[in-house]
Coordinates of C-alpha atoms in Angstrom, one line a residue:
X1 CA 22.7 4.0 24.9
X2 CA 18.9 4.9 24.2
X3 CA 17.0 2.4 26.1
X4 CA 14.3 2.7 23.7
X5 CA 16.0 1.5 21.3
X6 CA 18.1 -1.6 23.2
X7 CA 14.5 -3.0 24.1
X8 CA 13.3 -3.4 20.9
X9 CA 12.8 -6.7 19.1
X10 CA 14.4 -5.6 15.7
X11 CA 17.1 -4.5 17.7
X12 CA 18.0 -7.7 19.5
X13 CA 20.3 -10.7 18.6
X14 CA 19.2 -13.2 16.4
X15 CA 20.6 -16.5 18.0
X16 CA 19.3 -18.9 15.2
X17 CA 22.1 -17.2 13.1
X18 CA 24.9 -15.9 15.4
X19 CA 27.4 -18.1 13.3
X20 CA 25.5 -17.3 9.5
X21 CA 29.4 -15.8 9.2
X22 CA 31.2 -18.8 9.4
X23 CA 28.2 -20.6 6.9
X24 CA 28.4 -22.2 3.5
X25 CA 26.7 -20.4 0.8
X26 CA 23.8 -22.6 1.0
X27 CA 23.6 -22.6 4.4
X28 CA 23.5 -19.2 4.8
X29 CA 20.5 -19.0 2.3
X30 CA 18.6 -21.7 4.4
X31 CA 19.0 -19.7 7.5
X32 CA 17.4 -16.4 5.8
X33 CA 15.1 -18.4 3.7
X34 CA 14.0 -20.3 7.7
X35 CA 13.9 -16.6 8.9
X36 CA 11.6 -15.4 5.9
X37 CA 8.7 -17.8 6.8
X38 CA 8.4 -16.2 9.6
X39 CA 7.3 -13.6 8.8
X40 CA 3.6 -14.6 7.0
X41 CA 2.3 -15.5 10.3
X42 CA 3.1 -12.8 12.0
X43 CA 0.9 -10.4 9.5
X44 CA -1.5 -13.3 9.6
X45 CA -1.4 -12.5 13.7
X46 CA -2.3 -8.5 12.7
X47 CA -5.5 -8.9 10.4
X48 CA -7.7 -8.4 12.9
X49 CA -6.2 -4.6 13.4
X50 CA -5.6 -4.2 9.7
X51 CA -9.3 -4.8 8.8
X52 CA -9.3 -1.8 11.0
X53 CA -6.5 0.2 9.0
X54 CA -8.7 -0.7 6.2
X55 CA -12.0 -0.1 7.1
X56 CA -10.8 3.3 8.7
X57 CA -8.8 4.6 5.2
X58 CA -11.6 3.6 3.3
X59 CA -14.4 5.7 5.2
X60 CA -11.6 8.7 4.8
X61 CA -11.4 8.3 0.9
X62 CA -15.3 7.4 0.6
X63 CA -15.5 11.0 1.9
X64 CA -13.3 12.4 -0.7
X65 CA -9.8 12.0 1.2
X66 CA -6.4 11.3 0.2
X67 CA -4.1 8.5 2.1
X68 CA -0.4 9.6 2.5
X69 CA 2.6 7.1 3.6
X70 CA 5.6 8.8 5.8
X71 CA 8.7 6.7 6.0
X72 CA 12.3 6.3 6.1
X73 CA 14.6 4.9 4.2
X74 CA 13.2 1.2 3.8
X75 CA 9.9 1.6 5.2
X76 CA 9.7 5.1 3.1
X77 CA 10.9 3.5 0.1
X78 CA 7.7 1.1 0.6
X79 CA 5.4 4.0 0.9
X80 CA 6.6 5.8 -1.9
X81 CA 6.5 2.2 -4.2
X82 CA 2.8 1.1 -3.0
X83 CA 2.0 4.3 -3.7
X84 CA 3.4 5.0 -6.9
X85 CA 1.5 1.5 -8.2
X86 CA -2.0 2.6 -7.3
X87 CA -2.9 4.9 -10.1
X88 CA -1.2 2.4 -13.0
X89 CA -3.5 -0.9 -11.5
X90 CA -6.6 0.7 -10.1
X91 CA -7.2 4.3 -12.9
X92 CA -7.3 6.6 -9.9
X93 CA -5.6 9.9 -9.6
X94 CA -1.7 10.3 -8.1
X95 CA -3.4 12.4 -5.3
X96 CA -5.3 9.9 -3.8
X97 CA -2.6 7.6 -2.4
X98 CA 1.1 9.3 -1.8
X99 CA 3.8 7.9 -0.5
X100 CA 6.9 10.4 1.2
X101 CA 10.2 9.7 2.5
X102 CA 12.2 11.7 4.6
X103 CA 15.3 13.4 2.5
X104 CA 13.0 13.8 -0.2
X105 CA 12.9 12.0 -3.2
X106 CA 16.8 11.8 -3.7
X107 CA 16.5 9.3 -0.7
X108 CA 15.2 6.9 -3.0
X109 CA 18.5 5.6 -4.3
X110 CA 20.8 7.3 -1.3
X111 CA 20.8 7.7 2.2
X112 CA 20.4 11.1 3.6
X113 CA 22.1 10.6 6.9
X114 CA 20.0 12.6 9.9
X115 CA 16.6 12.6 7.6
X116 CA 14.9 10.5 10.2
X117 CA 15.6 12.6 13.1
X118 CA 13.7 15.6 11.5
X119 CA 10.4 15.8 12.8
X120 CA 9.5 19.1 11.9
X121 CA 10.1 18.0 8.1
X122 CA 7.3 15.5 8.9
X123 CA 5.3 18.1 10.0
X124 CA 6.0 20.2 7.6
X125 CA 5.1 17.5 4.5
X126 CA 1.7 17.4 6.4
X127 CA 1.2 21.1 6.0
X128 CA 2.4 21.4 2.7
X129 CA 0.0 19.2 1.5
X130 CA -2.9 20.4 4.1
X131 CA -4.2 17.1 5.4
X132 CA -7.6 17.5 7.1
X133 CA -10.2 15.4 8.3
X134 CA -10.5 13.4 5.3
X135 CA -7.0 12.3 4.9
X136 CA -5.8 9.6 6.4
X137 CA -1.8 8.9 7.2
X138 CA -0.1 6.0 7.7
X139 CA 3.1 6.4 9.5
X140 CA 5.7 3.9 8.4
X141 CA 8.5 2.8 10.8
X142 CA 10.2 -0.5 12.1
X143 CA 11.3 0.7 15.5
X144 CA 8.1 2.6 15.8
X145 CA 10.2 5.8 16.8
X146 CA 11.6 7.8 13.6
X147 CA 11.4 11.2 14.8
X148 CA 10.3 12.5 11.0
X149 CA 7.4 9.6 11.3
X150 CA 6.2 10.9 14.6
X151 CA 6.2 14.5 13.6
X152 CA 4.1 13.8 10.7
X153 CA 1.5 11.5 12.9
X154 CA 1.1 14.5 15.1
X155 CA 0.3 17.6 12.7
X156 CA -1.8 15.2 10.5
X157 CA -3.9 14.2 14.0
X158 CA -4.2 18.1 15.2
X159 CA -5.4 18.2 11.8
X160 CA -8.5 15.8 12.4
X161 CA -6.8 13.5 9.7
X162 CA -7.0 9.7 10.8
X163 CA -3.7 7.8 11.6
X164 CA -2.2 4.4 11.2
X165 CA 0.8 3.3 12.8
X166 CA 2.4 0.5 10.8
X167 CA 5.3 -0.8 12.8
X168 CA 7.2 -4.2 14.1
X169 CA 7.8 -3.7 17.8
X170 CA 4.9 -4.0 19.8
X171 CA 3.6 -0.7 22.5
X172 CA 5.7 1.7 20.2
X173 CA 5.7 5.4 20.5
X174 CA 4.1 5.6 17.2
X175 CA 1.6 3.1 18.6
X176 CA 0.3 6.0 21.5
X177 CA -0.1 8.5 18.5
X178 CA -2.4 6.9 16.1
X179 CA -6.6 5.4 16.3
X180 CA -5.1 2.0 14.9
X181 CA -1.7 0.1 14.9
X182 CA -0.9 -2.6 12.9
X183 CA 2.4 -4.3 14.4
X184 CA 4.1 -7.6 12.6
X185 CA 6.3 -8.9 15.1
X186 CA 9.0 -10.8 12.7
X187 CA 11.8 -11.1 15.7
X188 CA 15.2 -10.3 16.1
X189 CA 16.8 -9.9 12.2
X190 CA 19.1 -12.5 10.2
X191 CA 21.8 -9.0 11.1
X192 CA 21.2 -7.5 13.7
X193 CA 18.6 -4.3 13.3
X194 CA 18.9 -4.8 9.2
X195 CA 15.4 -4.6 9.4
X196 CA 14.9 -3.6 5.5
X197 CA 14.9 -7.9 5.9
X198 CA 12.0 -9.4 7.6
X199 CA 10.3 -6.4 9.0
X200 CA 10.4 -4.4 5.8
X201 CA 8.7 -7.8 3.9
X202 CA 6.1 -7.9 6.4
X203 CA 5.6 -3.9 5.7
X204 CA 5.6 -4.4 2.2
X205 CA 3.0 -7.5 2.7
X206 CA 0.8 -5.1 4.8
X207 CA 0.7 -2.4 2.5
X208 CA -0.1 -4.4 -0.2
X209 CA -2.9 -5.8 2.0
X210 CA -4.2 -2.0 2.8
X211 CA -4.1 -0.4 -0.5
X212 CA -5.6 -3.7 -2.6
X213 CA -8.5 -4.3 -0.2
X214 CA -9.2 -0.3 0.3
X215 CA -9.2 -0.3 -3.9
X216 CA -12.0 -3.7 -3.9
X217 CA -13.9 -1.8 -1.4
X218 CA -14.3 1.3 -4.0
X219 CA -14.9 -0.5 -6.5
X220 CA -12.0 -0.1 -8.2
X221 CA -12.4 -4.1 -8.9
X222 CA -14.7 -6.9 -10.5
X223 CA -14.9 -10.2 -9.3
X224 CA -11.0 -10.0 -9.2
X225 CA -10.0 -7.9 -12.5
X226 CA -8.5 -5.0 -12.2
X227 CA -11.1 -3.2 -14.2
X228 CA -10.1 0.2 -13.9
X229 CA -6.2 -0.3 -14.9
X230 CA -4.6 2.4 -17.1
X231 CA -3.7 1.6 -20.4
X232 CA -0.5 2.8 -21.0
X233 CA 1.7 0.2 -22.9
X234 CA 1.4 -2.7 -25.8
X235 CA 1.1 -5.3 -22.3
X236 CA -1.1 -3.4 -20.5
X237 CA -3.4 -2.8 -23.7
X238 CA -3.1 -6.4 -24.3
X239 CA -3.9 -7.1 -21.0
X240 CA -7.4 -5.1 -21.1
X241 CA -8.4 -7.0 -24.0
X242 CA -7.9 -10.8 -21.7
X243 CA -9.7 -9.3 -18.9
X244 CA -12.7 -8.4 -21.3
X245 CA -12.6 -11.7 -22.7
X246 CA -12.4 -13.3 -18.7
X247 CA -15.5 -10.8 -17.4
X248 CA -17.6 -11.2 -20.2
X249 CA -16.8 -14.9 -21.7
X250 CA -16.6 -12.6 -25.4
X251 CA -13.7 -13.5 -28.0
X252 CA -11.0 -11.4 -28.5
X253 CA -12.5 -9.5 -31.8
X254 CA -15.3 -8.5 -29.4
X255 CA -12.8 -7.0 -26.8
X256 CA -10.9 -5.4 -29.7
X257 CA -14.5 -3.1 -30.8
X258 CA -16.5 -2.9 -27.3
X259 CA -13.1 -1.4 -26.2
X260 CA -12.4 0.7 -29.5
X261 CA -16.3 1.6 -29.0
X262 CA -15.3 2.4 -25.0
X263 CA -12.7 4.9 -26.1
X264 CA -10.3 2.3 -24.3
X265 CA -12.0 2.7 -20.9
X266 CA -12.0 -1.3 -20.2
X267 CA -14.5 -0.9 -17.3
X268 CA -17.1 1.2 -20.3
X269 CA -16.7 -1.8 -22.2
X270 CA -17.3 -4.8 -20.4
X271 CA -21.0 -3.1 -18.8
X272 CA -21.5 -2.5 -22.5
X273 CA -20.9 -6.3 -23.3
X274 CA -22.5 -7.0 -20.2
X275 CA -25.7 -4.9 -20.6
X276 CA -25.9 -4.9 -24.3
X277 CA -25.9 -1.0 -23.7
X278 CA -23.9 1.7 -25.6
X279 CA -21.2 4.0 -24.6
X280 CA -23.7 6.5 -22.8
X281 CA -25.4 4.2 -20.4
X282 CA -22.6 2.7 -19.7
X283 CA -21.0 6.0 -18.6
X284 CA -24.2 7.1 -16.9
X285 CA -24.5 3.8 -15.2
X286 CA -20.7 3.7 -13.8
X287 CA -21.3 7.4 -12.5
X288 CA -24.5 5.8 -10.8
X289 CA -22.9 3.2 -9.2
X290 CA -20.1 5.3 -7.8
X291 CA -18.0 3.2 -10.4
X292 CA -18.9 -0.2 -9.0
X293 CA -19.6 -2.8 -12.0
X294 CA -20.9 -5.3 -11.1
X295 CA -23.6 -2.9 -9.3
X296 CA -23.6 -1.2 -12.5
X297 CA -24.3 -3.9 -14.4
X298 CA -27.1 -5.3 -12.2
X299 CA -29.1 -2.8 -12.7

């Protein structure tokens, strides 16, 4: 037996629902859904060291830098989905936030048994895609010891490449291997070590905390529009023209031209509705401002 393993939290036994098998069906909801609400406070309990996940992925892609999720199976399916999300709601490129899980894609919809325990394949996605100093990786892991996580943490810090450990056991090994840890403690699962339950909500939580407030702090939002969204369906076009209307107090007909006028580029065409400016300044002003509109527009 690995003693690691038998003294971690999400490997313990949940007492609160060491009968759920002998429960009604609603009863066995009401235990999960008691479970659940746990698990709010306890990310609530981590802010303090996620404003430093933040604030340290932030100064990394400031610089020019990519940020890269490792996982497995849940927590890699996390990575891969927060990831895959970013360039859809905030117009950036797929390089700047990627997500990886150990198997390789095909581990998306099927376990490949033994992934986990590869760390050289987590080194080896760190070399592939040549992480340096202004990456940043955040290893993904309940337990805090997949050996593909810790292998990736490792190459991308002999790299110079920041680290975050994101994890749900407190003094992890992961923990020892990165600048910052962010660790939700949800307890003991509803079954026993399922943690794709209460720990992989409380990693989806905190990644959706990471990537949204790194994306407000580049700008990548106004007021709290997604300003820079792509595009790419009837919704999504649809969706531009009520955030026009929202930034700018404009009627639709106006969203419809400025936008038309914008070459579809929402962000162009609410400065050039807020600034009475053309297409041009707009541009020039955005590229000014680093992208930042309401900076753009103040001036």
């Amino acid at each position: 037996m690995d003693q690691y393993l038998a003294g971690l939290t999400t490997e313990t036994v949940n007492p609160n629902t060491a009968c759920i098998d002998e429960c009604s069906t609603e009863e066995i909801l009401r235990l999960i859904n008691a479970e659940d609400e746990r698990v709010p406070k306890a990310v609530a309990a981590e802010i303090p060291s996620l404003a430093k996940a933040v604030d340290l992925a932030y100064e990394r892609l400031l610089r020019g830098g990519r940020m890269f999720y490792a996982g497995c199976g849940t927590s890699g399916r996390l990575g891969v989905l927060d990831a895959s999300e970013c360039p859809p709601t905030y117009g950036v490129s797929p390089e700047l936030v990627q997500g990886y899980i150990a198997g390789g894609d095909i581990a998306l919809r099927n376990a490949v048994e033994g992934s986990e325990d590869d760390a050289e394949a987590g080194a080896q996605l760190v070399r592939d895609h040549n992480l340096t100093e202004k990456d940043v990786l955040v290893g993904i892991t309940a337990s805090g010891s997949a050996p593909y996580v810790l292998g990736a943490v490792q190459e991308a810090a002999a790299r110079g490449a920041a680290t975050i450990a994101l994890v749900n056991n407190k003094s992890s090994k992961l923990e020892a291997l990165c600048q910052v840890t962010v660790a939700p403690v949800v307890g003991p699962e509803v079954i026993m070590g399922s943690t794709r339950m209460k720990s992989g909500t409380a990693q989806k939580l905190v990644l959706n905390m990471l990537s949204t407030s790194v994306m407000v702090k580049l700008g990548k939002v106004y007021n709290n529009l997604m300003v820079d969204l792509q595009c790419t369906n009837k919704k999504l076009r649809d969706r531009s023209a009520r955030i026009f209307c929202a930034a700018t107090g404009a009627d639709s007909e106006t969203a419809a031209a400025r936008l038309e006028q914008a070459g579809g580029t929402l962000k162009t065409a609410i400065l050039m509705e807020l600034a009475g400016i053309d297409r041009a300044e707009a541009e020039a002003r955005l590229e000014r401002s680093g992208g930042r509109l309401k900076q753009a527009a103040q001036s």
